[in-house]
XYZ file of C-alpha atoms in Angstrom:
728
model
C 23.111 137.866 106.521
C 22.597 141.369 107.862
C 24.646 142.595 110.807
C 22.942 142.541 114.194
C 20.904 145.591 115.093
C 23.379 146.737 117.721
C 26.190 146.788 115.168
C 26.863 150.490 114.714
C 29.869 150.354 112.389
C 33.268 151.878 112.764
C 34.200 155.496 112.841
C 36.470 157.003 110.225
C 39.734 157.249 112.116
C 41.650 154.245 113.458
C 42.677 156.251 116.518
C 39.012 156.659 117.467
C 37.692 153.371 116.123
C 35.332 151.720 118.607
C 31.740 150.593 119.082
C 31.078 151.740 122.638
C 28.584 148.943 123.257
C 30.220 147.096 126.120
C 28.122 146.734 129.237
C 28.867 146.962 132.927
C 28.928 143.171 132.996
C 31.655 143.122 130.359
C 33.690 145.612 132.361
C 33.340 143.558 135.541
C 34.404 140.393 133.698
C 37.497 142.133 132.376
C 38.436 143.532 135.784
C 37.894 140.118 137.378
C 40.224 138.561 134.844
C 43.000 141.062 135.544
C 42.646 140.559 139.305
C 42.681 136.774 138.871
C 45.913 136.945 136.863
C 47.476 139.251 139.435
C 46.551 137.030 142.413
C 47.542 133.832 140.617
C 50.811 135.381 139.493
C 51.757 136.528 142.983
C 50.883 133.089 144.366
C 53.158 131.492 141.762
C 55.981 133.886 142.689
C 55.736 133.135 146.407
C 55.478 129.393 145.779
C 58.464 129.090 143.460
C 62.179 128.807 144.114
C 64.061 131.427 142.106
C 67.403 131.994 143.768
C 69.659 130.311 141.210
C 70.192 130.253 137.477
C 68.561 126.840 137.340
C 65.542 127.909 139.379
C 64.998 131.291 137.752
C 65.465 130.442 134.070
C 64.700 126.687 134.007
C 62.181 126.377 136.857
C 64.573 124.051 138.666
C 64.162 121.613 135.748
C 60.991 120.423 137.429
C 58.202 121.213 134.933
C 55.730 118.451 134.156
C 54.659 117.580 130.620
C 51.317 119.357 130.886
C 52.938 122.532 132.210
C 55.439 122.584 129.346
C 52.907 121.828 126.609
C 50.183 124.242 127.687
C 52.667 126.970 128.617
C 54.324 126.750 125.217
C 50.943 126.958 123.481
C 50.063 130.044 125.500
C 53.438 131.626 124.737
C 53.192 131.076 120.992
C 49.500 131.832 120.389
C 49.440 135.602 120.444
C 46.962 138.332 119.636
C 48.539 138.280 116.194
C 47.201 134.755 115.754
C 43.679 135.711 116.773
C 43.517 138.723 114.467
C 46.100 137.794 111.835
C 44.879 134.255 111.144
C 41.260 135.452 111.049
C 42.288 138.287 108.717
C 44.078 136.047 106.212
C 41.323 133.447 106.521
C 38.686 136.025 105.621
C 40.723 137.260 102.663
C 41.995 134.009 101.138
C 40.785 130.899 102.971
C 42.259 128.108 105.062
C 45.801 127.820 103.666
C 47.289 130.034 106.371
C 46.177 127.488 108.988
C 48.634 124.993 107.514
C 51.445 127.160 108.907
C 50.336 126.103 112.394
C 50.101 122.440 111.429
C 53.536 122.593 109.862
C 55.046 123.574 113.208
C 53.743 120.384 114.827
C 56.090 118.231 112.739
C 59.016 120.288 113.996
C 58.147 119.571 117.621
C 58.606 115.884 116.937
C 62.114 116.805 115.838
C 62.574 118.949 118.962
C 61.431 116.332 121.468
C 63.229 113.367 119.935
C 66.437 114.956 118.580
C 67.263 118.511 119.635
C 66.223 118.636 123.298
C 68.276 115.558 124.315
C 71.365 117.142 122.747
C 70.716 120.535 124.345
C 70.249 118.813 127.698
C 73.503 116.901 127.377
C 75.248 120.189 126.667
C 73.866 121.503 130.006
C 72.823 124.885 128.642
C 70.166 127.389 129.621
C 70.182 129.374 126.373
C 70.728 128.310 122.772
C 73.659 130.716 122.202
C 75.380 128.808 125.023
C 74.985 125.630 122.971
C 76.612 127.302 119.958
C 79.534 128.420 122.146
C 80.075 124.901 123.463
C 79.597 123.344 120.030
C 81.968 125.696 118.196
C 84.127 127.081 121.021
C 83.420 130.645 119.961
C 82.471 133.669 121.990
C 81.670 135.746 118.912
C 79.015 133.347 117.633
C 77.429 133.298 121.087
C 77.218 137.092 121.192
C 76.115 137.361 117.578
C 73.310 134.835 118.000
C 72.209 136.450 121.278
C 71.863 139.830 119.588
C 70.049 138.147 116.701
C 67.460 136.630 119.061
C 66.928 139.879 120.956
C 66.453 141.969 117.816
C 64.125 139.364 116.325
C 61.975 139.383 119.455
C 61.790 143.174 119.541
C 61.001 143.717 115.856
C 58.870 140.620 115.319
C 57.161 139.189 118.373
C 56.887 142.344 120.480
C 55.791 144.579 117.619
C 53.119 142.095 116.524
C 51.797 141.781 120.070
C 51.581 145.535 120.492
C 50.122 146.101 117.031
C 47.325 143.551 117.126
C 46.687 143.713 120.866
C 46.357 147.490 120.956
C 44.283 147.436 117.766
C 41.804 144.927 119.178
C 41.449 146.734 122.490
C 40.934 150.041 120.716
C 38.282 148.635 118.406
C 36.284 146.782 121.015
C 36.843 148.723 124.231
C 37.546 152.307 123.169
C 40.339 152.715 125.693
C 43.547 154.708 125.641
C 46.291 152.473 124.279
C 48.954 153.824 126.619
C 46.816 153.308 129.704
C 45.902 149.807 128.590
C 49.493 148.813 127.892
C 50.670 150.242 131.209
C 48.046 148.240 133.111
C 48.916 145.049 131.227
C 52.669 145.566 131.675
C 52.321 146.399 135.365
C 50.391 143.223 136.095
C 52.684 141.018 134.020
C 55.747 142.668 135.529
C 54.719 141.811 139.069
C 55.173 138.095 138.472
C 57.545 138.060 135.493
C 60.335 140.191 136.932
C 60.896 138.195 140.120
C 59.043 134.932 139.567
C 61.149 133.421 136.803
C 60.045 130.639 134.482
C 58.061 128.782 137.158
C 55.696 131.694 137.777
C 55.470 132.426 134.059
C 54.606 128.798 133.244
C 51.845 128.539 135.854
C 50.235 131.843 134.875
C 50.477 130.919 131.190
C 48.538 127.728 131.920
C 45.766 129.819 133.456
C 45.776 132.146 130.459
C 45.829 129.238 128.014
C 42.667 127.893 129.622
C 40.971 131.265 129.217
C 42.152 131.544 125.604
C 40.895 128.088 124.652
C 37.520 128.433 126.404
C 36.928 131.903 124.946
C 37.868 130.959 121.385
C 35.810 127.734 121.544
C 32.745 129.689 122.695
C 33.155 132.154 119.830
C 33.622 129.309 117.349
C 30.402 127.656 118.525
C 28.446 130.892 118.162
C 29.684 131.700 114.671
C 29.336 128.171 113.280
C 25.769 128.144 114.530
C 25.139 131.404 112.648
C 26.177 129.904 109.285
C 24.824 126.377 109.726
C 28.012 124.483 110.532
C 30.913 123.585 108.269
C 28.651 122.807 105.311
C 27.092 126.237 105.594
C 30.557 127.803 105.711
C 31.637 126.048 102.508
C 28.440 127.050 100.703
C 28.107 130.641 101.872
C 31.763 131.714 101.781
C 31.798 131.921 97.991
C 28.755 134.193 98.176
C 30.417 136.647 100.595
C 30.769 139.582 98.196
C 30.535 143.267 99.228
C 27.477 145.084 97.920
C 29.503 148.046 96.666
C 32.290 147.347 94.176
C 32.452 150.593 92.209
C 32.488 154.317 92.784
C 31.998 156.842 90.021
C 33.960 155.731 86.966
C 36.158 153.424 89.029
C 35.366 149.705 89.285
C 37.286 147.219 91.383
C 38.970 144.257 89.765
C 36.953 141.080 90.118
C 39.798 139.153 91.805
C 39.999 141.846 94.487
C 36.576 141.164 95.998
C 35.617 137.675 94.840
C 36.541 134.811 97.234
C 39.389 132.676 95.952
C 38.193 129.485 94.214
C 40.884 127.538 96.109
C 39.838 128.975 99.485
C 39.271 125.523 101.026
C 42.545 124.023 99.815
C 45.890 124.302 101.600
C 47.969 123.159 98.616
C 47.656 125.839 95.949
C 49.206 126.618 92.590
C 52.981 126.926 92.613
C 52.723 129.991 90.344
C 49.463 131.821 91.016
C 48.727 130.752 94.590
C 49.019 133.342 97.345
C 50.598 130.581 99.463
C 52.115 128.251 96.828
C 52.373 124.599 97.829
C 56.161 124.307 97.261
C 56.629 127.377 99.446
C 54.409 125.843 102.124
C 56.284 122.534 102.046
C 59.798 123.989 101.850
C 59.827 127.649 102.895
C 57.299 127.405 105.721
C 59.035 124.271 107.006
C 62.304 126.185 107.208
C 60.674 128.878 109.354
C 58.846 126.263 111.441
C 62.112 124.429 112.064
C 63.539 127.589 113.597
C 60.551 128.303 115.832
C 60.224 124.647 116.758
C 63.856 123.690 117.438
C 66.053 126.811 117.553
C 63.902 129.475 119.240
C 64.757 130.345 122.834
C 61.116 130.949 123.806
C 60.014 127.481 122.696
C 63.075 125.449 123.673
C 63.571 126.993 127.129
C 60.403 125.403 128.485
C 61.352 121.933 127.329
C 64.836 122.265 128.793
C 63.034 122.761 132.114
C 61.355 119.347 131.960
C 61.664 116.711 134.671
C 62.804 113.972 132.313
C 63.001 112.985 128.682
C 59.518 111.443 128.837
C 58.072 114.668 130.233
C 59.795 116.627 127.467
C 58.333 114.369 124.786
C 54.924 114.476 126.430
C 55.028 118.265 126.503
C 55.904 118.396 122.802
C 53.002 116.089 121.965
C 50.489 118.033 124.055
C 51.610 121.236 122.369
C 51.188 119.497 119.007
C 47.583 118.541 119.742
C 46.800 122.092 120.833
C 48.329 123.475 117.621
C 45.662 121.619 115.649
C 43.089 124.060 117.033
C 43.958 127.467 115.430
C 42.574 126.351 112.049
C 39.137 125.858 113.629
C 39.311 128.508 116.368
C 40.739 131.409 114.343
C 41.019 130.803 110.586
C 37.536 129.473 109.930
C 35.828 132.031 112.226
C 37.610 134.686 110.147
C 36.037 133.200 107.021
C 32.636 133.202 108.732
C 33.152 136.861 109.606
C 33.337 137.625 105.898
C 30.016 135.803 105.416
C 28.263 137.679 108.230
C 29.760 141.123 107.517
C 30.819 141.200 103.843
C 30.499 144.956 103.406
C 32.867 145.615 106.278
C 35.346 142.714 106.191
C 35.488 142.338 102.383
C 35.180 146.008 101.439
C 36.978 146.990 98.250
C 35.945 150.591 97.541
C 38.577 152.903 99.136
C 36.029 155.338 100.582
C 34.048 152.498 102.169
C 37.164 150.939 103.661
C 38.237 154.322 104.981
C 34.876 154.645 106.701
C 35.043 151.242 108.374
C 38.684 150.839 109.386
C 40.556 154.024 108.462
C 42.435 152.317 105.576
C 41.798 152.387 101.839
C 43.245 149.003 100.892
C 40.891 146.617 102.683
C 39.468 145.889 106.133
C 39.939 142.148 106.525
C 41.798 142.958 109.755
C 38.361 143.570 111.273
C 37.393 139.912 110.875
C 37.861 138.825 114.489
C 36.779 142.054 116.272
C 33.452 142.287 114.410
C 32.610 138.734 115.461
C 33.141 139.643 119.097
C 31.118 142.803 118.634
C 28.286 141.530 116.472
C 27.771 137.876 117.430
C 28.796 137.322 121.051
C 26.122 138.306 123.614
C 26.697 140.907 126.296
C 28.774 139.597 129.194
C 30.712 137.216 126.997
C 32.226 140.209 125.202
C 34.194 140.919 128.352
C 35.320 137.307 128.443
C 36.441 137.495 124.794
C 38.348 140.666 125.586
C 39.992 138.755 128.437
C 40.863 136.023 125.941
C 42.786 138.384 123.695
C 44.364 140.096 126.713
C 45.527 136.671 127.911
C 47.217 136.059 124.561
C 48.970 139.434 124.747
C 50.143 138.972 128.339
C 51.305 135.373 127.944
C 53.295 136.160 124.801
C 54.937 139.246 126.292
C 55.889 137.469 129.520
C 57.474 134.642 127.525
C 59.435 137.104 125.425
C 60.604 139.004 128.498
C 61.656 135.881 130.401
C 63.569 134.365 127.497
C 65.129 137.697 126.517
C 66.339 138.282 130.063
C 67.963 134.826 130.033
C 69.691 135.627 126.738
C 70.923 139.002 127.934
C 71.975 138.002 131.450
C 73.779 134.757 130.634
C 75.290 135.666 127.263
C 75.843 139.420 127.107
C 75.910 140.801 130.656
C 78.499 138.294 131.863
C 80.643 139.356 128.899
C 80.363 143.089 129.545
C 80.976 142.878 133.294
C 84.158 141.287 134.701
C 82.262 138.726 136.781
C 83.763 135.726 135.005
C 87.238 136.148 136.532
C 88.099 133.693 139.284
C 89.552 136.421 141.513
C 86.399 138.507 141.570
C 84.228 135.469 142.186
C 86.443 134.497 145.106
C 86.437 138.000 146.618
C 82.710 138.385 146.156
C 81.943 134.982 147.655
C 84.738 134.736 150.204
C 82.555 135.130 153.295
C 80.438 132.171 152.224
C 83.475 130.193 151.095
C 85.189 130.466 154.466
C 81.972 129.546 156.255
C 80.733 126.663 154.184
C 83.372 125.526 151.734
C 85.319 123.094 153.895
C 82.138 121.606 155.292
C 81.411 120.274 151.818
C 84.889 118.862 151.405
C 86.005 121.554 148.943
C 87.948 124.689 149.943
C 85.965 126.773 147.465
C 83.130 126.627 144.932
C 84.004 126.962 141.271
C 80.561 126.788 139.706
C 79.515 130.250 138.630
C 75.932 129.359 139.375
C 76.891 128.690 143.006
C 78.333 132.151 143.424
C 76.055 134.646 145.166
C 77.439 137.238 142.750
C 76.160 135.486 139.651
C 72.936 134.505 141.369
C 72.281 138.178 141.994
C 73.204 139.074 138.428
C 70.962 136.333 137.074
C 67.912 137.262 139.124
C 68.220 141.019 139.525
C 70.350 141.714 136.469
C 67.480 140.231 134.508
C 65.119 142.355 136.607
C 66.663 145.538 135.220
C 66.734 144.160 131.679
C 63.045 143.255 131.785
C 62.274 146.830 132.846
C 64.243 148.025 129.820
C 62.151 145.727 127.634
C 59.008 147.155 129.214
C 60.189 150.650 128.253
C 60.923 149.542 124.691
C 57.459 148.019 124.491
C 55.806 151.298 125.467
C 57.955 153.211 122.951
C 56.849 150.809 120.223
C 53.145 151.620 120.760
C 52.868 154.805 118.622
C 55.172 153.377 115.938
C 53.122 150.233 115.458
C 49.844 152.125 115.752
C 50.778 154.159 112.662
C 51.712 151.021 110.695
C 49.413 149.553 108.087
C 47.439 147.179 110.244
C 46.017 145.087 107.422
C 49.520 144.129 106.258
C 51.114 143.660 109.679
C 50.633 139.895 109.839
C 51.992 139.410 106.306
C 54.924 141.684 107.148
C 55.745 139.413 110.078
C 55.721 136.364 107.793
C 58.077 138.121 105.378
C 60.359 139.115 108.264
C 60.539 135.530 109.516
C 61.290 134.211 106.031
C 64.102 136.739 105.574
C 65.832 136.443 108.955
C 65.327 132.963 110.409
C 66.534 130.593 107.608
C 70.219 131.405 108.175
C 69.955 130.616 111.894
C 67.998 127.450 111.079
C 70.802 126.275 108.796
C 73.464 126.882 111.455
C 71.601 124.935 114.167
C 70.723 122.109 111.795
C 74.335 121.650 110.714
C 75.619 122.076 114.271
C 73.524 119.111 115.378
C 73.772 116.823 112.359
C 77.183 117.576 110.799
C 80.193 117.301 113.095
C 82.504 118.476 110.277
C 81.096 122.009 110.525
C 83.417 124.310 112.456
C 83.270 127.788 113.952
C 84.500 129.692 110.904
C 81.860 128.148 108.670
C 79.012 128.623 111.144
C 79.891 132.238 111.976
C 80.424 133.513 108.433
C 77.495 131.518 107.109
C 75.274 133.180 109.711
C 76.654 136.635 108.866
C 76.327 136.285 105.077
C 72.917 134.616 105.229
C 71.479 137.215 107.592
C 72.888 140.047 105.450
C 71.169 138.693 102.327
C 67.892 138.402 104.224
C 68.158 141.960 105.527
C 68.577 143.298 101.966
C 65.326 141.637 100.894
C 63.549 142.736 104.083
C 64.588 146.379 103.665
C 63.375 146.340 100.061
C 59.990 144.947 101.135
C 59.723 147.547 103.886
C 60.792 150.469 101.674
C 58.548 149.708 98.687
C 55.607 148.458 100.704
C 53.630 145.267 100.412
C 51.799 144.104 97.309
C 48.170 145.183 96.859
C 45.497 143.686 94.640
C 44.972 146.855 92.608
C 48.553 148.078 92.237
C 50.683 144.941 92.644
C 54.195 145.246 94.068
C 56.479 148.238 93.509
C 59.572 146.339 94.620
C 62.109 145.683 91.796
C 61.735 142.240 90.239
C 65.434 141.546 90.743
C 64.940 141.665 94.522
C 61.326 140.711 95.116
C 60.487 138.466 92.155
C 60.486 135.349 94.356
C 57.613 134.726 96.762
C 58.837 135.234 100.313
C 58.404 131.525 101.081
C 60.529 130.574 98.070
C 63.090 133.173 99.096
C 63.241 131.764 102.634
C 64.051 128.278 101.391
C 66.601 129.602 98.892
C 68.284 131.582 101.671
C 68.372 128.415 103.782
C 70.153 126.539 100.980
C 72.620 129.387 100.370
C 73.537 129.480 104.064
C 73.986 125.706 104.125
C 76.382 125.876 101.177
C 78.360 128.766 102.675
C 78.741 127.018 106.042
C 79.794 123.720 104.453
C 82.195 125.336 101.966
C 84.051 127.365 104.601
C 84.091 124.447 107.061
C 85.542 122.041 104.498
C 88.218 124.584 103.605
C 89.329 124.965 107.241
C 90.393 122.655 110.057
C 87.752 120.370 111.627
C 86.936 120.236 115.317
C 88.379 117.089 116.971
C 85.816 114.561 118.183
C 86.990 114.862 121.787
C 85.345 118.302 121.895
C 82.014 117.136 120.434
C 80.919 114.183 122.571
C 77.218 114.591 123.248
C 76.960 117.816 121.210
C 76.061 116.411 117.789
C 73.910 113.576 116.471
C 76.639 111.129 115.465
C 78.291 111.390 118.903
C 75.105 111.647 120.973
C 75.625 108.270 122.645
C 79.363 108.599 123.180
C 80.485 107.502 126.635
C 83.688 109.501 126.535
C 84.036 112.671 128.553
C 83.892 115.814 126.457
C 86.863 118.179 126.596
C 85.620 121.757 126.726
C 86.341 123.678 123.552
C 85.021 127.112 124.412
C 87.365 129.852 125.490
C 86.748 131.426 128.857
C 85.241 134.902 128.748
C 88.037 136.954 130.278
C 87.356 140.210 128.458
C 86.231 143.073 130.670
C 84.903 146.479 129.839
C 86.217 147.851 133.123
C 89.619 146.207 133.661
C 90.638 148.653 136.371
C 87.583 148.032 138.497
C 88.221 146.699 141.979
C 85.835 144.678 144.076
C 85.644 144.695 147.802
C 84.162 142.163 150.124
C 80.483 142.750 150.656
C 79.867 144.908 147.588
C 77.639 142.218 146.061
C 75.530 141.866 149.127
C 77.259 139.154 151.106
C 76.977 141.220 154.281
C 73.849 140.797 156.327
C 72.579 144.391 156.236
C 68.863 145.115 156.107
C 69.229 146.472 152.589
C 70.772 143.284 151.245
C 68.308 141.106 153.143
C 65.459 143.032 151.508
C 67.210 142.767 148.153
C 67.597 138.996 148.516
C 63.955 138.637 149.524
C 62.766 140.674 146.554
C 64.937 138.820 144.042
C 64.316 135.421 145.599
C 67.996 134.686 146.119
C 68.625 131.392 147.853
C 71.416 131.403 150.394
C 71.871 127.670 149.870
C 72.122 127.819 146.131
C 72.899 124.513 144.519
C 72.289 125.008 140.816
C 74.132 122.641 138.564
C 73.570 124.341 135.232
C 76.836 124.354 133.322
C 79.051 123.003 136.100
C 82.785 123.389 135.983
C 84.619 120.398 137.430
C 86.864 121.295 140.344
C 90.154 119.665 139.347
C 93.113 119.462 141.713
C 95.010 122.085 139.706
C 92.095 124.541 139.852
C 91.781 124.014 143.586
C 95.458 124.782 144.140
C 95.383 127.820 141.859
C 92.334 129.258 143.588
C 93.869 128.642 147.014
C 96.865 130.694 145.913
C 94.548 133.467 144.689
C 93.144 133.656 148.199
C 96.549 134.766 149.390
C 98.047 131.501 150.677
C 101.427 130.284 149.467
C 100.405 126.645 149.525
C 97.789 124.238 150.743
C 98.249 122.206 153.937
C 98.964 118.537 153.238
C 95.697 117.308 154.748
C 93.611 119.802 152.773
C 95.536 118.988 149.613
C 94.719 115.291 149.990
C 91.095 116.129 150.740
C 90.915 118.396 147.711
C 92.402 115.713 145.465
C 89.949 113.119 146.720
C 86.964 115.466 146.401
C 87.926 116.657 142.921
C 88.287 113.082 141.716
C 84.933 112.112 143.169
C 83.202 115.152 141.657
C 84.700 114.468 138.235
C 83.632 110.811 138.351
C 80.085 111.770 139.358
C 79.844 114.326 136.589
C 81.233 111.921 133.983
C 78.819 109.201 135.064
C 75.914 111.637 134.935
C 76.714 112.836 131.427
C 77.906 109.470 130.107
C 74.533 108.372 128.811
C 71.810 110.899 129.593
C 69.628 109.540 126.834
C 69.392 106.131 128.503
C 68.062 107.360 131.846
C 65.549 104.881 133.320
C 62.085 105.338 131.872
C 58.840 103.639 132.693
C 58.183 101.110 129.945
C 54.427 101.667 130.225
C 54.637 105.461 129.894
C 57.202 105.158 127.142
C 54.726 103.089 125.160
C 51.931 105.533 125.935
C 54.016 108.472 124.694
C 54.953 106.616 121.520
C 51.315 105.653 120.872
C 50.115 109.216 121.416
C 52.853 110.460 119.109
C 51.860 108.022 116.351
C 48.213 109.105 116.715
C 49.152 112.773 116.409
C 51.274 112.086 113.341
C 48.391 110.166 111.759
C 45.973 113.026 112.483
C 48.362 115.472 110.821
C 48.540 113.363 107.697
C 44.742 112.964 107.600
C 43.955 116.690 107.924
C 46.530 117.523 105.258
C 44.961 114.983 102.911
C 41.400 116.140 103.670
C 42.124 119.838 103.101
C 44.715 119.366 100.348
């Protein structure tokens, strides 16, 4: 099929690549979308409570199942999925779509196994769970840095690369100006709104993404005559020019793969071998499904266990769609525009996309340009913009939680009881005795930590914004057609070691801190060696193959990922068995075998007393407890709640702690009546906490809705099996 008449082709240089065919209607649609997101985001900010750790990072643990499921879909379906899945689909067929289906299985594991254990541990971030499970500050800091670096070099770089590329191709706009506009709008509701605002806006953006991609799918399937037409015509999608001068392209470089419509391919010659898909891809999916802060944080914010399961199932149903909304349209793009998308002659590829090794990355943009009518082009641009914005806001929100609660509280001396008492003394003297306790020991109840959580994260998100802008020219110079594959290699090299640690932490109580820490270090180091080799020698091409030494890169990256997972498992188990185990009294509710234990867990983690500024002194009012106009404005901007009552990670106020803190306030001893009151209150608080945590998993659930959730889950599992069998 010939390209539409208004298809003018691409210019030679990627930096100037564009079609310049968008209309005024398209521009108005795009502007309307940005204004809608801005207004909706500000409404979500003003409507949400965000003054405590619980409110800001876990939305007050009040998200419904539909908010969690749709928000998670929006956060994980990025511009890289739109362009990357279409690119790989155009080049090799449907197998890449099985990566998305593979993740669905892992969300069954998340909803039924991991989330209940994380909730019992009362954590906001996953590094906090590792600290409670192993009693180690170093593994908490190490894992926090791991997450942050992974988000910067993987998620953020992919968003910038594909998002900027799409906007440049379709809209011919300056990348810096575009990114600044996008970041400014997202920043207005992300910085101060917390997870509640992010979740609501992501639901809006998910709706736009789904509607836009469904419209495009309908248009392109109509062009080829439905699925039957796709199967018939795909194998005929061959570029008209396959030689130049005395040079002729290899047949396998431009002919469609004979196994294009199969997801299980040869274990030796397949580009995505079936053992690698079953084992290696599952290892990566297990990380992103059960051990990734971005995914897990939303489900920790659920109202109840049923809502958490319902959110996982809704997300699973939505993850069935990318195969039909992105992969197959990419294959249709090759049918409609074979000379551009499937080009093989270096000079032709240079003319269309500025690269000499193929232009399959154009698969999704040329559909928007050449098939979608005027007016809807602006809506499709809004669709991709929504994917960019939702993914970036999720990364920023989760990264700020990781930094604020795991790294910032370690660097600054805010964890000492004395500073907390001095900083919160004015509120303590006013309200402490009214509650029956002479002071508040929960860090989340301190106005100091509330400010650090809300506005400390504010500064960190701004830093992330700056890093994002700096990444733009670096990613723009990268080889765009290999960016998606590079991200898959990066995930297979870095995530298996973390997957092994979380899996053993939950299922094997014999694993201790020494084994988990050194297993994570050794496993990550091995992965980095392979990743650096891949990056240094470049990716494999059809004409030249791979230049990477066989000793390092002989294994397919999916095989390598599973092998790295096994190596890390063995290292963790070997070191753990050679060292002392952790007593069961420290593990109640933190691992699978003790998940239903009714005994109270004895905290294992060491308190973070280290301070970078040990000589620093803190005076009353320096954290904003005074009622000046400046601090009132600051509280209003950050959404700080004067009546904070977060219960994330509570510390039980024992009688000994009450007496010790009273002495820190400068009194030699407590009056007899207050001492009796403190003893009574501490006992009551401890009993309430023990009763609450005794059997979280058996909280009352509606029998009807429990059956509905189980039935929906069985249906989803059956659908997964059926689609795997049909496309096997």
